[in-house]
């Protein structure tokens, strides 16, 4: 397995320690560097390319959209170009086996009203944040490379992930670390926004299924069938941490309602019946078991957290949270 990673602010080589995969080769670099990608493809001759690379944090995209277009749109385009050149030059027997899997998000579908049905693969795209718009654009490019050049692509649109190693700008790890350290828990708006949560390893098993059994040119939605409001998520985190690391006052007293995210999507929910029905994929973890594992991982890996929450991370907290009333 060849891993190409630009190691931007959220990347961390420590995340690869103890990876139980033989022949793992790491390269620091950008998917948008077409010469580098072309060299790697010609050197290692992969059977499959998975595009996990993305700028992924909505709040960052609100403060500056350009990096999102650079990586998610142009980066994906260049990766597609290099992949297409590589694939076209393969012998026919290897061309049939080749797959390009593009990992995307349910945010491309926009926001749901409380009584609307969950997103299906056929739901019209309606991205609301610069991040979602950049991912929508990359999905369209992948589709176009399949339709135009017959590149054997697959696209997945997944709901909110959580689990070990998640960078603590996202809701769950941010709240865990703040709660452990008895810091304020900044909930945007009224905390009634709903997300559909999936444990990261369940996302990985879904990707494996799509890669091995998915139909070329298709899109598969992936979700946890686990809709929860942010208030419910934060309260569960507080309860677990109170149980694991007792404190004089319950952690929920640390909840602070702060100014809402601009254009904040109210509700996401994914209809994952296609991947269940066609590929037989189901998540293994419930939200409570996955959350318990996640909290315990952060509690037993304080050094990892210390390493990723240094200077630049504190600058981000200051930028994002300082001026929220
Ligand atoms: O739906 C899939 C998407 O989920 C992924 O494509 C994105 O990469 C990922 O970041 C995530 O997007 P969200 O915006 O839903 O995730 P985030 O963890 O930033 O926020 C989850 C919810 O929690 C959202 O309603 C905003 C709220 N929130 C978030 C933060 C960071 C707060 O109330 N307070 C916070 O401090």
Tab-separated table of C-alpha atoms and ligand atoms in Angstrom:
chain	number	residue	atom	x	y	z
A	1	UNK	CA	0.000	0.000	0.000
A	2	UNK	CA	1.315	3.410	-0.993
A	3	UNK	CA	0.144	6.311	1.138
A	4	UNK	CA	0.470	9.814	-0.355
A	5	UNK	CA	-0.256	12.536	2.200
A	6	UNK	CA	0.594	16.240	2.150
A	7	UNK	CA	0.757	16.243	5.977
A	8	UNK	CA	-1.017	19.579	6.307
A	9	UNK	CA	-2.156	20.817	9.727
A	10	UNK	CA	-4.416	17.813	10.416
A	11	UNK	CA	-1.995	15.192	9.113
A	12	UNK	CA	0.276	13.404	11.529
A	13	UNK	CA	2.773	10.618	10.778
A	14	UNK	CA	2.184	9.322	14.345
A	15	UNK	CA	-1.261	8.178	13.164
A	16	UNK	CA	0.469	5.454	11.172
A	17	UNK	CA	2.347	3.936	14.124
A	18	UNK	CA	1.638	0.254	14.547
A	19	UNK	CA	-0.425	0.041	11.363
A	20	UNK	CA	-1.075	-3.683	10.884
A	21	UNK	CA	-0.466	-3.604	7.143
A	22	UNK	CA	2.529	-5.198	5.482
A	23	UNK	CA	4.365	-3.267	2.774
A	24	UNK	CA	3.015	0.140	3.790
A	25	UNK	CA	5.002	2.835	2.004
A	26	UNK	CA	4.595	6.470	2.995
A	27	UNK	CA	5.225	9.419	0.657
A	28	UNK	CA	4.841	13.026	1.726
A	29	UNK	CA	3.306	14.968	-1.158
A	30	UNK	CA	0.277	16.549	-2.747
A	31	UNK	CA	-2.344	14.813	-4.909
A	32	UNK	CA	-2.265	18.007	-7.013
A	33	UNK	CA	1.384	17.375	-7.971
A	34	UNK	CA	0.749	15.573	-11.225
A	35	UNK	CA	4.436	14.731	-11.882
A	36	UNK	CA	4.816	13.166	-8.439
A	37	UNK	CA	1.573	11.171	-8.769
A	38	UNK	CA	2.570	10.033	-12.283
A	39	UNK	CA	5.965	8.838	-10.971
A	40	UNK	CA	4.382	6.979	-8.061
A	41	UNK	CA	1.843	5.272	-10.308
A	42	UNK	CA	4.505	4.195	-12.772
A	43	UNK	CA	6.818	2.969	-9.981
A	44	UNK	CA	4.289	1.049	-7.878
A	45	UNK	CA	1.665	0.064	-10.495
A	46	UNK	CA	-1.339	0.072	-8.092
A	47	UNK	CA	-4.537	-1.830	-8.846
A	48	UNK	CA	-6.665	0.666	-6.947
A	49	UNK	CA	-6.563	4.369	-6.052
A	50	UNK	CA	-8.571	5.669	-3.098
A	51	UNK	CA	-8.940	9.434	-2.820
A	52	UNK	CA	-9.269	10.226	0.892
A	53	UNK	CA	-7.425	13.523	0.540
A	54	UNK	CA	-9.449	16.617	1.394
A	55	UNK	CA	-9.677	19.826	3.302
A	56	UNK	CA	-12.635	18.772	5.407
A	57	UNK	CA	-13.542	21.257	8.157
A	58	UNK	CA	-16.608	23.400	7.451
A	59	UNK	CA	-15.642	26.223	9.848
A	60	UNK	CA	-12.259	26.574	8.143
A	61	UNK	CA	-13.952	26.753	4.737
A	62	UNK	CA	-16.149	29.586	6.019
A	63	UNK	CA	-13.067	31.558	7.049
A	64	UNK	CA	-11.225	30.824	3.779
A	65	UNK	CA	-12.475	28.792	0.832
A	66	UNK	CA	-9.409	28.817	-1.394
A	67	UNK	CA	-7.515	25.892	0.129
A	68	UNK	CA	-10.701	23.847	-0.342
A	69	UNK	CA	-10.863	24.567	-4.054
A	70	UNK	CA	-7.139	23.927	-4.359
A	71	UNK	CA	-7.125	20.501	-2.720
A	72	UNK	CA	-10.638	19.200	-3.184
A	73	UNK	CA	-11.316	20.461	-6.704
A	74	UNK	CA	-7.961	21.001	-8.432
A	75	UNK	CA	-6.243	18.245	-6.457
A	76	UNK	CA	-8.949	15.743	-7.412
A	77	UNK	CA	-8.847	16.880	-11.041
A	78	UNK	CA	-5.083	16.347	-11.227
A	79	UNK	CA	-5.314	12.993	-9.487
A	80	UNK	CA	-7.971	11.994	-12.007
A	81	UNK	CA	-5.796	13.129	-14.917
A	82	UNK	CA	-2.787	11.165	-13.675
A	83	UNK	CA	-4.976	8.122	-12.964
A	84	UNK	CA	-6.551	8.261	-16.386
A	85	UNK	CA	-3.154	8.438	-18.142
A	86	UNK	CA	-1.949	5.518	-16.062
A	87	UNK	CA	-5.102	3.439	-16.583
A	88	UNK	CA	-5.209	4.008	-20.340
A	89	UNK	CA	-1.666	2.660	-20.674
A	90	UNK	CA	-2.385	-0.548	-18.711
A	91	UNK	CA	-2.797	-3.859	-20.527
A	92	UNK	CA	-6.473	-4.801	-20.973
A	93	UNK	CA	-6.335	-7.523	-18.278
A	94	UNK	CA	-5.240	-4.954	-15.686
A	95	UNK	CA	-7.565	-2.227	-16.971
A	96	UNK	CA	-10.614	-4.310	-16.043
A	97	UNK	CA	-9.375	-4.752	-12.479
A	98	UNK	CA	-8.513	-1.093	-11.891
A	99	UNK	CA	-10.698	1.086	-9.621
A	100	UNK	CA	-10.669	4.764	-8.628
A	101	UNK	CA	-12.629	5.200	-5.394
A	102	UNK	CA	-13.513	8.767	-4.445
A	103	UNK	CA	-14.433	9.249	-0.776
A	104	UNK	CA	-16.959	12.035	-0.354
A	105	UNK	CA	-19.559	13.391	2.024
A	106	UNK	CA	-23.319	13.578	2.597
A	107	UNK	CA	-22.959	17.379	2.890
A	108	UNK	CA	-23.167	17.663	-0.893
A	109	UNK	CA	-26.924	17.044	-0.581
A	110	UNK	CA	-27.529	20.124	1.595
A	111	UNK	CA	-29.768	20.259	4.635
A	112	UNK	CA	-32.962	18.325	5.510
A	113	UNK	CA	-36.135	19.569	7.165
A	114	UNK	CA	-37.171	17.606	10.286
A	115	UNK	CA	-39.772	15.532	8.415
A	116	UNK	CA	-37.873	15.024	5.132
A	117	UNK	CA	-36.646	11.577	4.056
A	118	UNK	CA	-32.914	10.875	4.380
A	119	UNK	CA	-30.549	11.560	1.469
A	120	UNK	CA	-30.589	8.968	-1.294
A	121	UNK	CA	-28.009	8.536	-4.043
A	122	UNK	CA	-30.495	10.247	-6.369
A	123	UNK	CA	-31.054	13.306	-4.139
A	124	UNK	CA	-30.131	16.517	-5.982
A	125	UNK	CA	-26.891	18.178	-4.915
A	126	UNK	CA	-27.413	21.381	-2.934
A	127	UNK	CA	-24.149	22.170	-1.116
A	128	UNK	CA	-24.363	25.022	1.390
A	129	UNK	CA	-20.830	25.601	2.677
A	130	UNK	CA	-17.693	26.287	0.625
A	131	UNK	CA	-16.436	22.898	1.857
A	132	UNK	CA	-19.570	21.086	0.637
A	133	UNK	CA	-19.431	22.967	-2.675
A	134	UNK	CA	-15.823	21.900	-3.206
A	135	UNK	CA	-16.664	18.249	-2.479
A	136	UNK	CA	-19.723	18.437	-4.764
A	137	UNK	CA	-17.503	19.774	-7.511
A	138	UNK	CA	-14.992	16.948	-7.043
A	139	UNK	CA	-17.813	14.362	-7.162
A	140	UNK	CA	-18.966	15.832	-10.465
A	141	UNK	CA	-15.439	15.642	-11.885
A	142	UNK	CA	-15.189	11.978	-10.914
A	143	UNK	CA	-18.524	11.287	-12.559
A	144	UNK	CA	-17.419	13.156	-15.690
A	145	UNK	CA	-14.192	11.123	-15.930
A	146	UNK	CA	-16.266	7.964	-15.847
A	147	UNK	CA	-18.804	9.170	-18.408
A	148	UNK	CA	-16.256	10.781	-20.734
A	149	UNK	CA	-13.215	8.507	-20.519
A	150	UNK	CA	-14.768	5.383	-18.958
A	151	UNK	CA	-12.350	5.548	-16.030
A	152	UNK	CA	-13.645	2.831	-13.624
A	153	UNK	CA	-14.726	5.076	-10.767
A	154	UNK	CA	-16.772	4.602	-7.608
A	155	UNK	CA	-18.061	7.396	-5.338
A	156	UNK	CA	-19.110	7.126	-1.685
A	157	UNK	CA	-20.984	9.822	0.257
A	158	UNK	CA	-20.683	9.256	3.976
A	159	UNK	CA	-22.227	10.845	7.057
A	160	UNK	CA	-20.338	12.217	10.101
A	161	UNK	CA	-17.474	10.015	11.276
A	162	UNK	CA	-16.000	9.791	14.757
A	163	UNK	CA	-13.370	7.618	16.420
A	164	UNK	CA	-9.693	7.523	17.430
A	165	UNK	CA	-7.144	9.861	15.813
A	166	UNK	CA	-9.744	12.425	14.706
A	167	UNK	CA	-8.309	15.924	14.687
A	168	UNK	CA	-9.853	17.873	17.604
A	169	UNK	CA	-11.409	20.590	15.470
A	170	UNK	CA	-14.438	18.311	14.861
A	171	UNK	CA	-17.312	18.216	17.352
A	172	UNK	CA	-16.665	14.905	19.136
A	173	UNK	CA	-12.890	15.036	19.779
A	174	UNK	CA	-13.076	18.768	20.582
A	175	UNK	CA	-15.759	18.155	23.198
A	176	UNK	CA	-13.934	15.128	24.639
A	177	UNK	CA	-10.678	17.028	25.140
A	178	UNK	CA	-12.419	20.124	26.487
A	179	UNK	CA	-14.553	18.050	28.879
A	180	UNK	CA	-11.579	16.028	30.164
A	181	UNK	CA	-9.761	19.303	30.881
A	182	UNK	CA	-12.846	20.977	32.425
A	183	UNK	CA	-12.939	23.637	29.694
A	184	UNK	CA	-16.087	25.202	28.188
A	185	UNK	CA	-18.036	23.125	25.663
A	186	UNK	CA	-18.989	25.542	22.852
A	187	UNK	CA	-22.264	24.393	21.248
A	188	UNK	CA	-23.271	26.390	18.156
A	189	UNK	CA	-26.756	27.968	18.072
A	190	UNK	CA	-29.414	26.018	19.966
A	191	UNK	CA	-27.629	22.652	19.701
A	192	UNK	CA	-30.606	21.122	17.884
A	193	UNK	CA	-28.756	20.529	14.602
A	194	UNK	CA	-28.850	16.853	13.743
A	195	UNK	CA	-26.068	14.686	12.344
A	196	UNK	CA	-26.006	10.979	11.414
A	197	UNK	CA	-23.028	9.407	13.217
A	198	UNK	CA	-20.869	6.501	12.038
A	199	UNK	CA	-17.864	4.948	13.781
A	200	UNK	CA	-14.767	5.304	11.588
A	201	UNK	CA	-14.045	1.566	11.336
A	202	UNK	CA	-17.555	0.999	9.996
A	203	UNK	CA	-16.837	3.600	7.324
A	204	UNK	CA	-13.679	1.656	6.419
A	205	UNK	CA	-15.518	-1.679	6.103
A	206	UNK	CA	-18.042	0.050	3.830
A	207	UNK	CA	-15.246	1.399	1.612
A	208	UNK	CA	-13.741	-2.070	1.421
A	209	UNK	CA	-17.097	-3.488	0.304
A	210	UNK	CA	-17.584	-0.799	-2.333
A	211	UNK	CA	-14.069	-1.327	-3.643
A	212	UNK	CA	-14.353	-5.084	-3.911
A	213	UNK	CA	-18.025	-5.522	-4.845
A	214	UNK	CA	-19.330	-2.107	-5.957
A	215	UNK	CA	-20.557	-1.554	-9.473
A	216	UNK	CA	-18.297	0.682	-11.556
A	217	UNK	CA	-19.700	4.180	-12.162
A	218	UNK	CA	-22.043	3.963	-9.160
A	219	UNK	CA	-22.432	6.067	-6.046
A	220	UNK	CA	-23.049	4.521	-2.610
A	221	UNK	CA	-24.335	6.413	0.410
A	222	UNK	CA	-22.885	5.342	3.758
A	223	UNK	CA	-24.400	6.232	7.118
A	224	UNK	CA	-25.012	5.016	10.623
A	225	UNK	CA	-28.811	5.305	10.767
A	226	UNK	CA	-27.990	7.188	13.941
A	227	UNK	CA	-29.487	10.663	13.967
A	228	UNK	CA	-28.634	12.679	17.066
A	229	UNK	CA	-28.783	16.361	17.936
A	230	UNK	CA	-25.546	18.039	18.975
A	231	UNK	CA	-27.042	18.490	22.452
A	232	UNK	CA	-27.556	14.721	22.739
A	233	UNK	CA	-24.013	14.004	21.537
A	234	UNK	CA	-22.382	16.474	23.930
A	235	UNK	CA	-24.467	15.251	26.872
A	236	UNK	CA	-23.479	11.635	26.203
A	237	UNK	CA	-19.813	12.642	26.053
A	238	UNK	CA	-20.172	14.436	29.402
A	239	UNK	CA	-21.809	11.412	31.029
A	240	UNK	CA	-19.143	8.980	29.824
A	241	UNK	CA	-16.289	11.229	30.954
A	242	UNK	CA	-17.934	11.861	34.348
A	243	UNK	CA	-17.996	8.069	34.744
A	244	UNK	CA	-14.388	7.540	33.613
A	245	UNK	CA	-12.772	10.577	35.279
A	246	UNK	CA	-15.046	11.852	38.091
A	247	UNK	CA	-15.036	15.613	38.692
A	248	UNK	CA	-16.530	17.763	41.493
A	249	UNK	CA	-19.181	19.183	39.113
A	250	UNK	CA	-20.935	17.361	36.262
A	251	UNK	CA	-19.348	18.171	32.893
A	252	UNK	CA	-22.651	19.263	31.382
A	253	UNK	CA	-22.409	22.457	33.404
A	254	UNK	CA	-19.525	23.355	31.042
A	255	UNK	CA	-21.869	23.562	28.034
A	256	UNK	CA	-21.937	27.065	26.591
A	257	UNK	CA	-24.233	28.052	23.728
A	258	UNK	CA	-22.258	30.261	21.358
A	259	UNK	CA	-22.963	32.161	18.146
A	260	UNK	CA	-24.101	29.844	15.387
A	261	UNK	CA	-22.031	28.694	12.400
A	262	UNK	CA	-22.883	30.763	9.274
A	263	UNK	CA	-25.222	28.855	6.936
A	264	UNK	CA	-25.342	26.014	9.514
A	265	UNK	CA	-27.031	22.938	7.955
A	266	UNK	CA	-29.877	21.874	10.226
A	267	UNK	CA	-30.052	18.171	9.608
A	268	UNK	CA	-28.209	15.401	7.771
A	269	UNK	CA	-29.470	11.834	7.515
A	270	UNK	CA	-28.386	9.152	5.087
A	271	UNK	CA	-30.479	6.448	3.503
A	272	UNK	CA	-27.930	3.649	3.201
A	273	UNK	CA	-30.354	0.982	1.968
A	274	UNK	CA	-28.516	0.653	-1.378
A	275	UNK	CA	-25.203	-0.450	0.152
A	276	UNK	CA	-27.067	-2.664	2.654
A	277	UNK	CA	-29.180	-4.320	-0.023
A	278	UNK	CA	-26.640	-4.603	-2.853
A	279	UNK	CA	-23.402	-5.159	-0.960
A	280	UNK	CA	-24.615	-6.540	2.375
A	281	UNK	CA	-22.833	-3.880	4.435
A	282	UNK	CA	-24.040	-2.961	7.924
A	283	UNK	CA	-22.297	-0.974	10.664
A	284	UNK	CA	-21.105	-3.054	13.623
A	285	UNK	CA	-20.763	-0.359	16.244
A	286	UNK	CA	-23.664	1.333	18.040
A	287	UNK	CA	-23.238	4.999	18.950
A	288	UNK	CA	-22.805	4.227	22.650
A	289	UNK	CA	-20.213	1.462	22.088
A	290	UNK	CA	-18.342	3.541	19.493
A	291	UNK	CA	-18.389	6.636	21.674
A	292	UNK	CA	-17.110	4.691	24.688
A	293	UNK	CA	-14.203	3.322	22.602
A	294	UNK	CA	-13.480	6.814	21.292
A	295	UNK	CA	-13.466	8.492	24.722
A	296	UNK	CA	-11.227	5.744	26.131
A	297	UNK	CA	-8.832	6.147	23.205
A	298	UNK	CA	-8.454	9.886	23.903
A	299	UNK	CA	-8.056	9.198	27.631
A	300	UNK	CA	-5.293	6.654	27.052
A	301	UNK	CA	-3.469	8.678	24.395
A	302	UNK	CA	-2.892	12.096	25.975
A	303	UNK	CA	0.476	12.384	24.268
A	304	UNK	CA	-1.129	12.191	20.827
A	305	UNK	CA	-3.517	14.971	21.820
A	306	UNK	CA	-0.686	17.070	23.275
A	307	UNK	CA	1.267	16.761	20.025
A	308	UNK	CA	-1.596	17.896	17.807
A	309	UNK	CA	-2.848	20.691	20.046
A	310	UNK	CA	0.287	22.840	19.988
A	311	UNK	CA	0.771	26.380	18.601
A	312	UNK	CA	-1.128	26.286	15.308
A	313	UNK	CA	-4.074	24.482	16.874
A	314	UNK	CA	-4.386	27.103	19.601
A	315	UNK	CA	-4.301	29.829	16.941
A	316	UNK	CA	-7.242	28.077	15.251
A	317	UNK	CA	-9.252	27.912	18.498
A	318	UNK	CA	-8.630	31.578	19.029
A	319	UNK	CA	-9.687	32.456	15.454
A	320	UNK	CA	-12.848	30.321	15.454
A	321	UNK	CA	-14.138	30.773	18.991
A	322	UNK	CA	-12.857	34.140	20.280
A	323	UNK	CA	-15.512	36.334	18.677
A	324	UNK	CA	-18.520	34.065	19.158
A	325	UNK	CA	-20.948	35.770	21.509
B	1	LIG	O1	-21.475	14.934	7.167
B	1	LIG	C1	-20.148	14.561	6.889
B	1	LIG	C2	-19.256	15.696	7.288
B	1	LIG	O2	-19.233	15.729	8.706
B	1	LIG	C3	-17.842	15.601	6.729
B	1	LIG	O3	-17.890	15.654	5.335
B	1	LIG	C4	-16.994	16.765	7.262
B	1	LIG	O4	-15.679	16.653	6.803
B	1	LIG	C5	-17.027	16.733	8.769
B	1	LIG	O5	-16.303	17.838	9.271
B	1	LIG	C6	-18.465	16.747	9.291
B	1	LIG	O6	-19.081	18.040	9.086
B	1	LIG	P1	-19.897	18.767	10.258
B	1	LIG	O7	-19.854	20.212	10.006
B	1	LIG	O8	-21.207	18.135	10.476
B	1	LIG	O9	-18.934	18.339	11.511
B	1	LIG	P2	-18.403	19.148	12.770
B	1	LIG	O10	-17.730	18.149	13.659
B	1	LIG	O11	-17.642	20.357	12.423
B	1	LIG	O12	-19.756	19.619	13.476
B	1	LIG	C7	-20.758	18.713	13.840
B	1	LIG	C8	-21.909	19.509	14.418
B	1	LIG	O13	-21.488	20.111	15.642
B	1	LIG	C9	-22.354	20.656	13.530
B	1	LIG	O14	-23.760	20.814	13.633
B	1	LIG	C10	-21.659	21.885	14.120
B	1	LIG	C11	-21.605	21.544	15.602
B	1	LIG	N1	-20.451	22.107	16.347
B	1	LIG	C12	-19.199	21.887	15.863
B	1	LIG	C13	-18.097	22.389	16.526
B	1	LIG	C14	-16.700	22.173	15.992
B	1	LIG	C15	-20.664	22.794	17.530
B	1	LIG	O15	-21.823	22.966	17.990
B	1	LIG	N2	-19.564	23.287	18.197
B	1	LIG	C16	-18.290	23.138	17.736
B	1	LIG	O16	-17.334	23.654	18.391
